[in-house]
CSV table of C-alpha atoms and ligand atoms in Angstrom, one decimal:
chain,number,residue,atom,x,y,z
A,1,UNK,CA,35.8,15.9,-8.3
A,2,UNK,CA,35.8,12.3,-7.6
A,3,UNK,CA,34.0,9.9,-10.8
A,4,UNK,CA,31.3,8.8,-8.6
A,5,UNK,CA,30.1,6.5,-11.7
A,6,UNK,CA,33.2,4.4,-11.2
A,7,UNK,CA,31.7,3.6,-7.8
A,8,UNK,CA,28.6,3.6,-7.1
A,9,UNK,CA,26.9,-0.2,-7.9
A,10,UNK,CA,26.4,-1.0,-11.5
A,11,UNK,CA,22.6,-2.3,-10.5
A,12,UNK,CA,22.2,1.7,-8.4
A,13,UNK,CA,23.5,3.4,-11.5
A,14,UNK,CA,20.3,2.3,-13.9
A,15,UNK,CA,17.9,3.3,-11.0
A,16,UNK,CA,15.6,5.9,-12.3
A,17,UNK,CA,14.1,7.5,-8.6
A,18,UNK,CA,10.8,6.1,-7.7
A,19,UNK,CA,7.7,8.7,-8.9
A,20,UNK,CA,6.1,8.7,-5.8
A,21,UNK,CA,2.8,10.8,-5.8
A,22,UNK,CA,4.3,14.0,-3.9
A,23,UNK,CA,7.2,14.3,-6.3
A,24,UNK,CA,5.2,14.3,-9.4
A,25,UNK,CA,5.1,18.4,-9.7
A,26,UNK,CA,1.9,20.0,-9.4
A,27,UNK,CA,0.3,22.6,-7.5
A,28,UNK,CA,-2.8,21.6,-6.0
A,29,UNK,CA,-5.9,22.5,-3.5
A,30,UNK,CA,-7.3,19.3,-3.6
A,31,UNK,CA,-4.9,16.1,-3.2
A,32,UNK,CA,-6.2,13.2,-4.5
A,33,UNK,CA,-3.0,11.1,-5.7
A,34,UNK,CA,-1.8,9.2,-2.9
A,35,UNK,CA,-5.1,7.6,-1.3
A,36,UNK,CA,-4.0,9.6,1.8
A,37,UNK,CA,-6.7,9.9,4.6
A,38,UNK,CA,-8.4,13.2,3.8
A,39,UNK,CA,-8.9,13.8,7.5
A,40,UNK,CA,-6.4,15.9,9.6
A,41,UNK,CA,-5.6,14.5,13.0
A,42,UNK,CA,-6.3,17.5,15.3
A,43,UNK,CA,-4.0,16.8,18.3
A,44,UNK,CA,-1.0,18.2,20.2
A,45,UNK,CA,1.5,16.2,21.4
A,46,UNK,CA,4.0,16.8,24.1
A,47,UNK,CA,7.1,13.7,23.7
A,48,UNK,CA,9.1,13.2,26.7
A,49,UNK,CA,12.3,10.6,27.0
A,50,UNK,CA,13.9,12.4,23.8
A,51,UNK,CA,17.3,11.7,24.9
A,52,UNK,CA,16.9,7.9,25.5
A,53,UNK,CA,16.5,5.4,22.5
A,54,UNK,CA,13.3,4.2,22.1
A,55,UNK,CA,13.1,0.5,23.4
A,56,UNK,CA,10.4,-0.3,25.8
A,57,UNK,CA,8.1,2.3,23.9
A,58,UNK,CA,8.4,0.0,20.8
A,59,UNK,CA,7.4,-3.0,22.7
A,60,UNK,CA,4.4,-0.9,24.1
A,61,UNK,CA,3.7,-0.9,20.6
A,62,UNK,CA,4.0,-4.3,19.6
A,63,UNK,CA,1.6,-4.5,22.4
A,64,UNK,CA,-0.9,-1.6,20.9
A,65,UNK,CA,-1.3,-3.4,17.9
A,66,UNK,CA,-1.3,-6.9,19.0
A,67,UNK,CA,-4.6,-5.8,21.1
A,68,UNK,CA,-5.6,-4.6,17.4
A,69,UNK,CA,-5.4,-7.5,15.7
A,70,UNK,CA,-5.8,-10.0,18.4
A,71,UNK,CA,-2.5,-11.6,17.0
A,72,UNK,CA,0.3,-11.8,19.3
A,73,UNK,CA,2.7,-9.6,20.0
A,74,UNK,CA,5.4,-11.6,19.7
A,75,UNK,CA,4.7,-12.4,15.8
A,76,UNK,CA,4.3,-8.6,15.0
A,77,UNK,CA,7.4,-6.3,13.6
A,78,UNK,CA,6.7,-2.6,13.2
A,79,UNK,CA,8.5,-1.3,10.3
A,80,UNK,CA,8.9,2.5,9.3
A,81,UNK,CA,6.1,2.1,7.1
A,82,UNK,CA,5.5,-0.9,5.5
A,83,UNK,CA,7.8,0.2,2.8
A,84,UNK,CA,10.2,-0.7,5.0
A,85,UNK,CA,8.5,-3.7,5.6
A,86,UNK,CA,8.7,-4.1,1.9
A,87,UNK,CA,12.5,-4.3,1.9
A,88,UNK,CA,13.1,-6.1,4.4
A,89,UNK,CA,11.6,-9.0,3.6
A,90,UNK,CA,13.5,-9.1,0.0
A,91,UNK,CA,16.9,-8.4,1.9
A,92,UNK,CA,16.4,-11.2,4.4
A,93,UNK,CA,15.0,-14.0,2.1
A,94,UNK,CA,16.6,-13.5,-1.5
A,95,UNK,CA,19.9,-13.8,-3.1
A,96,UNK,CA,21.0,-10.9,-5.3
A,97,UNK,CA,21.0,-12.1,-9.0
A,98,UNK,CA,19.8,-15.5,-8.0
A,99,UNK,CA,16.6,-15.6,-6.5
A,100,UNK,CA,12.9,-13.9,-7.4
A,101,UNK,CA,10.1,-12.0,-6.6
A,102,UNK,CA,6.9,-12.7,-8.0
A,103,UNK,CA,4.5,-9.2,-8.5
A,104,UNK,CA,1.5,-9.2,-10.4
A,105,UNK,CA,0.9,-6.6,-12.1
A,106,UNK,CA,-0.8,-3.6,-12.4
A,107,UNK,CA,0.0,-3.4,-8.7
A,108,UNK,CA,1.8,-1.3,-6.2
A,109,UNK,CA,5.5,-0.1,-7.4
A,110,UNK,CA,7.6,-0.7,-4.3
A,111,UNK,CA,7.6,-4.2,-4.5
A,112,UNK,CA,9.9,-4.0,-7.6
A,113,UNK,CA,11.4,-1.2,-6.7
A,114,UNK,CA,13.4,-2.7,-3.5
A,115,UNK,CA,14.1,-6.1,-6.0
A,116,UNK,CA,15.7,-3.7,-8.4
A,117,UNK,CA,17.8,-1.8,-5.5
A,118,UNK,CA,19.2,-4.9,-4.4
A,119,UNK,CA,19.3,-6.4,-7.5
A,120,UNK,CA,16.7,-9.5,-6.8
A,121,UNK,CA,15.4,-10.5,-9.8
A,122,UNK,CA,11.2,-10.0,-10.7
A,123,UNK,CA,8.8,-12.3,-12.4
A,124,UNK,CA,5.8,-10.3,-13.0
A,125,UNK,CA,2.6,-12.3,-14.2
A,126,UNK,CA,0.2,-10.3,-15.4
A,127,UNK,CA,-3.2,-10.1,-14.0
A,128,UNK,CA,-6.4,-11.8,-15.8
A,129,UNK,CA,-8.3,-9.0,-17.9
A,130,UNK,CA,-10.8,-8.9,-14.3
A,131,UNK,CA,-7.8,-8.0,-12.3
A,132,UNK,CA,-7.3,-11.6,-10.6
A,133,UNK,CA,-4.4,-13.6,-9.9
A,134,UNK,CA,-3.3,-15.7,-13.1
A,135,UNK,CA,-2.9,-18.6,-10.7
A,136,UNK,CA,-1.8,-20.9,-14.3
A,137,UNK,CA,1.2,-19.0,-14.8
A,138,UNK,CA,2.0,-18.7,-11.0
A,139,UNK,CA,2.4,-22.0,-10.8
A,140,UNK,CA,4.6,-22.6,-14.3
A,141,UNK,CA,7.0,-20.0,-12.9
A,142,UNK,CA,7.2,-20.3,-9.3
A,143,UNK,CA,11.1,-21.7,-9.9
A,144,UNK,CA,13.2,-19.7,-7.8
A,145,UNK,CA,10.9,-17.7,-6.5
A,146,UNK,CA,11.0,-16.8,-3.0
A,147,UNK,CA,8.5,-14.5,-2.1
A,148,UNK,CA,5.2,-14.3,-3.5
A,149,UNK,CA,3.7,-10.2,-3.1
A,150,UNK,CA,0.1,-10.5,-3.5
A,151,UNK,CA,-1.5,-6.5,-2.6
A,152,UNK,CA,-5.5,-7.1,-1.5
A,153,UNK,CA,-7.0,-5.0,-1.9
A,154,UNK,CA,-5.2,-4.2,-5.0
A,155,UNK,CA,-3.5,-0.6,-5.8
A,156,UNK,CA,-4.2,0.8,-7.8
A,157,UNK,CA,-7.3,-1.6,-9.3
A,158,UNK,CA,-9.2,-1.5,-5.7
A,159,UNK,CA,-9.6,-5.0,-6.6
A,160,UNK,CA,-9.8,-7.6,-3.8
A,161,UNK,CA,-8.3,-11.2,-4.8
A,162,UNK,CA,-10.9,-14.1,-4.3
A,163,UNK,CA,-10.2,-15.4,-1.0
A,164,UNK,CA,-10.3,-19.2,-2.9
A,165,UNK,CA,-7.2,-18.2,-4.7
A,166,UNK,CA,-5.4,-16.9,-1.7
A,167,UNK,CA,-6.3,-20.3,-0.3
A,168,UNK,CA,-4.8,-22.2,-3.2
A,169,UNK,CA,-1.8,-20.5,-3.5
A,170,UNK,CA,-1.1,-20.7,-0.2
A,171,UNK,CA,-1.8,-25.1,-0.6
A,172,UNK,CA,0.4,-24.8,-3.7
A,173,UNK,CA,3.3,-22.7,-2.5
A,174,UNK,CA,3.6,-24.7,1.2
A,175,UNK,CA,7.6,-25.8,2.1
A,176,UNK,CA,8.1,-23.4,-1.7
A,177,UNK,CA,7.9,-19.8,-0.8
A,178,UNK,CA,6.8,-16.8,1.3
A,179,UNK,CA,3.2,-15.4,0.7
A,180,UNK,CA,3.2,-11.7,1.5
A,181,UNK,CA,-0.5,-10.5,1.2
A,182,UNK,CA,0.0,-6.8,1.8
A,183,UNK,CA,-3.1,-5.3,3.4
A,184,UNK,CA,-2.5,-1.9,3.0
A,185,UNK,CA,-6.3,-0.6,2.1
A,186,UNK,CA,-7.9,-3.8,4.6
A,187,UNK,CA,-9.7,-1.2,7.0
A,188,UNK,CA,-12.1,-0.4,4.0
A,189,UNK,CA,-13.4,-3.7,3.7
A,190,UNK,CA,-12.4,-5.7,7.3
A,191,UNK,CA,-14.0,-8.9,6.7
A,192,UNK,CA,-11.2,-9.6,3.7
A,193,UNK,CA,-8.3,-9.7,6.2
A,194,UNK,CA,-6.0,-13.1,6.0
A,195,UNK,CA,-5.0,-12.7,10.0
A,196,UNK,CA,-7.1,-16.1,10.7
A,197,UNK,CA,-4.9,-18.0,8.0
A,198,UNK,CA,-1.9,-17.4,9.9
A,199,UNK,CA,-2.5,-20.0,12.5
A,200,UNK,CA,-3.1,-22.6,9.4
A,201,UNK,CA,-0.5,-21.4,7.2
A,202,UNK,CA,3.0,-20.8,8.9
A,203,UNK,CA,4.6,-19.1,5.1
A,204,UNK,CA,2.0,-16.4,5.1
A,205,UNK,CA,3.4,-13.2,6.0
A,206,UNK,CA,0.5,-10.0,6.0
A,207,UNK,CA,2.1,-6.7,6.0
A,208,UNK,CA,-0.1,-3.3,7.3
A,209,UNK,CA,0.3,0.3,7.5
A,210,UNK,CA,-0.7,3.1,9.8
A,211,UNK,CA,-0.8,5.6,6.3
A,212,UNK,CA,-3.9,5.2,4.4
A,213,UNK,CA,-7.1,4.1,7.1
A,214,UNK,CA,-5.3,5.3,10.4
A,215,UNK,CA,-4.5,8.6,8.4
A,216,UNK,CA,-1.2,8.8,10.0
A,217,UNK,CA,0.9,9.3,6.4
A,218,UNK,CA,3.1,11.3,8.0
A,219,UNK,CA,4.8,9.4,10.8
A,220,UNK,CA,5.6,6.2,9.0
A,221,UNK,CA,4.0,3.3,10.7
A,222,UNK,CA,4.2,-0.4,9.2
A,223,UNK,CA,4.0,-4.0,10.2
A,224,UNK,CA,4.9,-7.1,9.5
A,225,UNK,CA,3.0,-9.8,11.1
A,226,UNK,CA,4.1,-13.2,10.7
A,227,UNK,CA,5.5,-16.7,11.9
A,228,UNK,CA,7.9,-16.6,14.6
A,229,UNK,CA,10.5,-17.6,12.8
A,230,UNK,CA,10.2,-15.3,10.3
A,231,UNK,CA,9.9,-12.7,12.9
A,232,UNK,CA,13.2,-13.6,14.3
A,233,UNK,CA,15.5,-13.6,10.8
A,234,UNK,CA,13.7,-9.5,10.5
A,235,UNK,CA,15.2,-9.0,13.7
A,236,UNK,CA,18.3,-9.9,12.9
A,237,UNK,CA,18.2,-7.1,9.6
A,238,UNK,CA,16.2,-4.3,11.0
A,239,UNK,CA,17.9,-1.2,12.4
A,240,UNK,CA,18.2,-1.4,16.4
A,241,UNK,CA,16.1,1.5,17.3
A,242,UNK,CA,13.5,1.7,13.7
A,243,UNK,CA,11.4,3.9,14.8
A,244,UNK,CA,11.3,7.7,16.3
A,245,UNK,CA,9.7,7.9,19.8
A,246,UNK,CA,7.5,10.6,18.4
A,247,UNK,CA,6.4,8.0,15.6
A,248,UNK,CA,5.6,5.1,18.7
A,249,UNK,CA,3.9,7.4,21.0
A,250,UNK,CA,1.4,9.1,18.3
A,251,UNK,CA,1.0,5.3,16.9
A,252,UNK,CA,0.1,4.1,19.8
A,253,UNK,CA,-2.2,6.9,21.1
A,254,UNK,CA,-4.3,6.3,17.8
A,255,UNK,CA,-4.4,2.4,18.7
A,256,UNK,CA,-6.6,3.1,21.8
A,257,UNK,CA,-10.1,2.0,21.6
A,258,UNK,CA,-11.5,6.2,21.6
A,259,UNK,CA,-9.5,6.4,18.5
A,260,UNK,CA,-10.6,3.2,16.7
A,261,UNK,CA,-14.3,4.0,17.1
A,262,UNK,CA,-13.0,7.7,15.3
A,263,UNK,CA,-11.6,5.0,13.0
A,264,UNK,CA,-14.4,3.6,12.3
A,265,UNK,CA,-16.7,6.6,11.3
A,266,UNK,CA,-13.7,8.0,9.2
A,267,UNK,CA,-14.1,4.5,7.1
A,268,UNK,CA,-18.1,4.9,7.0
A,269,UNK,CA,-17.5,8.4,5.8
A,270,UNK,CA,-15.1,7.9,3.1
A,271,UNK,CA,-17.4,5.0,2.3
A,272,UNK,CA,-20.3,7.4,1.9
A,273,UNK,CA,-18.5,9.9,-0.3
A,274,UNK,CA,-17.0,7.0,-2.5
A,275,UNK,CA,-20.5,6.1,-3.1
A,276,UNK,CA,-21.8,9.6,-4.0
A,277,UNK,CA,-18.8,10.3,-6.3
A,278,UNK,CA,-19.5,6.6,-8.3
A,279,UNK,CA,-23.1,7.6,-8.8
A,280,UNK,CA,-21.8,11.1,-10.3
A,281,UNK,CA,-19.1,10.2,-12.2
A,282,UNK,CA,-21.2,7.6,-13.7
A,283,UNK,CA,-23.4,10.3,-15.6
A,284,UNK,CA,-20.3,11.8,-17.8
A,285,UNK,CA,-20.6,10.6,-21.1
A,286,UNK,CA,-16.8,10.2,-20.7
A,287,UNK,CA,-16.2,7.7,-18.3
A,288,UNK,CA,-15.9,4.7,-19.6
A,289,UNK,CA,-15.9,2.5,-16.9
A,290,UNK,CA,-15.2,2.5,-13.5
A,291,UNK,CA,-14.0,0.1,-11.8
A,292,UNK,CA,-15.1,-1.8,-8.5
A,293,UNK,CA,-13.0,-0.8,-5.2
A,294,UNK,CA,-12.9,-2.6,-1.7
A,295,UNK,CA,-10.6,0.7,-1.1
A,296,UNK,CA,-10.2,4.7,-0.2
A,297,UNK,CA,-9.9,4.8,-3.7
A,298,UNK,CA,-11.5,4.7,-7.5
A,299,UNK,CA,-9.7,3.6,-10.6
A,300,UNK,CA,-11.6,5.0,-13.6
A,301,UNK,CA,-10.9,4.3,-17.2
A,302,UNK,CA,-11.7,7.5,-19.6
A,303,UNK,CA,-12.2,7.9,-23.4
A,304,UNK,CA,-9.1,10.1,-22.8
A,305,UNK,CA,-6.9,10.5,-19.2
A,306,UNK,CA,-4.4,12.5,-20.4
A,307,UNK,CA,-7.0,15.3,-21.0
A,308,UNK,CA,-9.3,14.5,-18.0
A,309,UNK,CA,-6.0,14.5,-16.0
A,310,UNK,CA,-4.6,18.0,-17.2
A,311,UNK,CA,-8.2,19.4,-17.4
A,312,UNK,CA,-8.2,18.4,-13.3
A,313,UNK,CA,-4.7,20.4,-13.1
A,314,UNK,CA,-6.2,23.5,-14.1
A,315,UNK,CA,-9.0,23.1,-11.6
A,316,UNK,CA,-5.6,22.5,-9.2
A,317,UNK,CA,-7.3,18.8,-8.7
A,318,UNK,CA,-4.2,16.0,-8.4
A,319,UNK,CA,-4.9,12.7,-9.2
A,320,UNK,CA,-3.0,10.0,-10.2
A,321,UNK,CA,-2.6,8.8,-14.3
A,322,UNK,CA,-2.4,5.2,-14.9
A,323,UNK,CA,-1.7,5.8,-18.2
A,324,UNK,CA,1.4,4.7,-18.5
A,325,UNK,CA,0.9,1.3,-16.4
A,326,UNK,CA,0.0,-2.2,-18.1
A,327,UNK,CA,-3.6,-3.3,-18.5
A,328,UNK,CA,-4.4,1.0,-17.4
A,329,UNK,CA,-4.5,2.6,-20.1
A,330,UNK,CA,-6.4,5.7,-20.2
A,331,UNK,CA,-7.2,4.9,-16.4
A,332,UNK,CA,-6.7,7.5,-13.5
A,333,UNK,CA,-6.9,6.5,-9.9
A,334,UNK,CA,-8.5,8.9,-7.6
A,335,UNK,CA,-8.8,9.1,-3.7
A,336,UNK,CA,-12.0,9.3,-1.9
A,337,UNK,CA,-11.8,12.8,0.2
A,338,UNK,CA,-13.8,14.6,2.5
A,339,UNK,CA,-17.5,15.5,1.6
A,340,UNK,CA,-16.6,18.8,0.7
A,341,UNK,CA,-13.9,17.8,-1.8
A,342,UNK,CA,-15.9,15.0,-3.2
A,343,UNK,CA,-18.9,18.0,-4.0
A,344,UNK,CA,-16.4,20.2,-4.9
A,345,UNK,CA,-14.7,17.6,-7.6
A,346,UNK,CA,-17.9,16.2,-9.0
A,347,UNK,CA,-18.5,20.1,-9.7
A,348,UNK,CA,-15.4,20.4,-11.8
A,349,UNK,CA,-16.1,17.0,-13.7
A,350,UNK,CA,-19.3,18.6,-14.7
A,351,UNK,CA,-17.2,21.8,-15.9
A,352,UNK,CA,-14.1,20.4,-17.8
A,353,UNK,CA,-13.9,20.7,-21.1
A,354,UNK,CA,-13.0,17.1,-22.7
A,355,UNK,CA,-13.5,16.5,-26.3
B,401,LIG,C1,0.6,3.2,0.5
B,401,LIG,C2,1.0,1.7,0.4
B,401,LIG,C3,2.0,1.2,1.1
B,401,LIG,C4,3.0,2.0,1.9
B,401,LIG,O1,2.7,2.4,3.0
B,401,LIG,P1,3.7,3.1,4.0
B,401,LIG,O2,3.3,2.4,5.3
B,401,LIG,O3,3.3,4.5,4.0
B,401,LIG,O4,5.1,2.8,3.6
B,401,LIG,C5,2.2,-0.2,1.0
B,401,LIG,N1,1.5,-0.9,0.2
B,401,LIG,C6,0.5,-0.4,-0.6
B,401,LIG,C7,-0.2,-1.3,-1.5
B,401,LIG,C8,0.2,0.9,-0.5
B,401,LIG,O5,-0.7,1.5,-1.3
């Protein structure tokens, strides 16, 4: 047996695999850890052109989702989910050992992840104590920092940065630094986007995905959407053919205006349910607090998670513990699902035994 230590990279070898919700072992009825959309897409598909590589049908979707966001197409990269989009960016624009991120955490895990796989070093700044950008210490440790990833809304606070900030640090870090301003959860509160700054601002970079609002986890659908010339150095990193056919065609069949208006009602649901479950959850004499959300999702702080969280196993509820996170603790996040599961959670809550 070959010593695979001796050759794998010294920076791969301290890797611990990334805990993403679906790994963390559980056995569930009602998923509520990975702010999926609760809604199954009910449609067949039939894919033709299998044996060809899929070329034109990624331009199509350039197209889709230029129509979308009224940007155009030819500042738009779609990613296999913006995960991908994630990486990419890190890979193109920083020098292993050399250059930075900046993250600011609590906030989504990926952006560090991919720095740590390819060994890009990470200033974190903490978030202020009302989950907004420290923009004080931004500024004191910009220094070799090359791209900036802001997540707004915020997972897993549900936070939205204020838009004044955004604008200042996009002033302050002009002929610096990148700005990536992941929007992610933007569907659940449209009016937040950044799109319009890109015109004013040619370092901001907004990356989106097809998983959480579109409810289209599965086929793994991102974008980037950026300056030209930013668009052109991705293109010389990305894979030649990055996405399945199957992927473009069901991506761009939920792009088409009948689908966005099913979009749209899928939002004001979840909306709906979000409320009801706030109002419920506010009546347990353990919740502490919960936490405001522009999101598909709730971040509440408990007297205790790690019993409210196990107490939920039993009932076969998943959620997600924050526990373990900076600024969390004794916080769980939980997605907004359907009605039903909203009802039939509130119900257990009412049932658990927490002491
Ligand atoms: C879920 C999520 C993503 C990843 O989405 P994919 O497109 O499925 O890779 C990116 N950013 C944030 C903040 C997320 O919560």
């Amino acid at each position: 047996m070959i010593d695979i230590h001796k050759l794998v990279r010294k920076n791969i070898k301290k890797l611990i695999p990334y805990q993403s919700a679906r790994r963390i072992k559980g056995n569930g009825d009602i998923w509520l850890n990975a702010n999926e959309s609760p809604f199954e897409q009910q449609k067949n598909f039939f894919f033709n052109n299998l044996n060809r590589y899929p070329d034109k049908e990624y331009k199509l979707l350039l197209k889709s989702y230029s129509n979308y966001t009224k940007i155009s197409y030819k500042n738009i990269i779609a990613t296999r989910g913006s995960d991908e989009a994630i990486e990419l960016l890190i890979k193109a624009f920083c020098e292993p050992k050399k250059d930075s991120i900046m993250i600011f955490p609590p906030t989504y895990d990926m952006y560090q992840v991919y720095a740590n796989i390819l060994n890009v070093k990470v200033i974190s700044i903490l978030q202020l104590k009302n989950f907004q950008i420290d923009l004080k210490n931004l500024k004191k440790f910009i220094k070799n920092t090359k791209l900036i990833y802001l997540c707004n809304p915020n997972n897993p606070t549900g936070t939205l940065i204020n838009h004044k900030d955004i604008i200042e640090i996009l002033k302050f870090t002009k002929n610096k630094c990148l700005v990536v301003i992941d929007e992610a959860y933007i569907e659940f509160c449209f009016k937040n986007t950044v799109v319009d700054l890109m015109c004013k601002f040619d370092h901001l970079i907004i990356l989106r995905t097809l998983s959480k609002a579109f409810g289209l986890a599965s086929i793994r659908c991102g974008f980037i959407l950026a300056h030209i010339e930013v668009i052109n150095i991705i293109k010389k990193i990305i894979a030649p053919y990055p996405l399945s056919t199957p992927t473009l065609q069901i991506a761009r069949f939920f792009l088409s205006k009948n689908n966005l208006i099913l979009l749209k009602n899928n939002i004001l649901e979840l909306k709906k349910n979000k409320k009801i479950l706030i109002q419920e959850l506010k009546k347990l004499f353990y919740v502490k607090k919960i936490f405001s959300s522009s999101t598909n999702f709730i971040l509440v702080f408990f007297h205790s998670s790690k019993q409210v969280f196990s107490q939920l196993l039993k009932y076969k509820v998943v959620t997600r513990d924050q526990n373990f996170k900076i600024l969390l603790q004794n916080c769980i996040r939980i997605s907004v699902g359907t009605y039903k599961e909203c009802i039939n959670l509130i119900n257990i809550f009412k049932i658990i035994k927490i002491k």
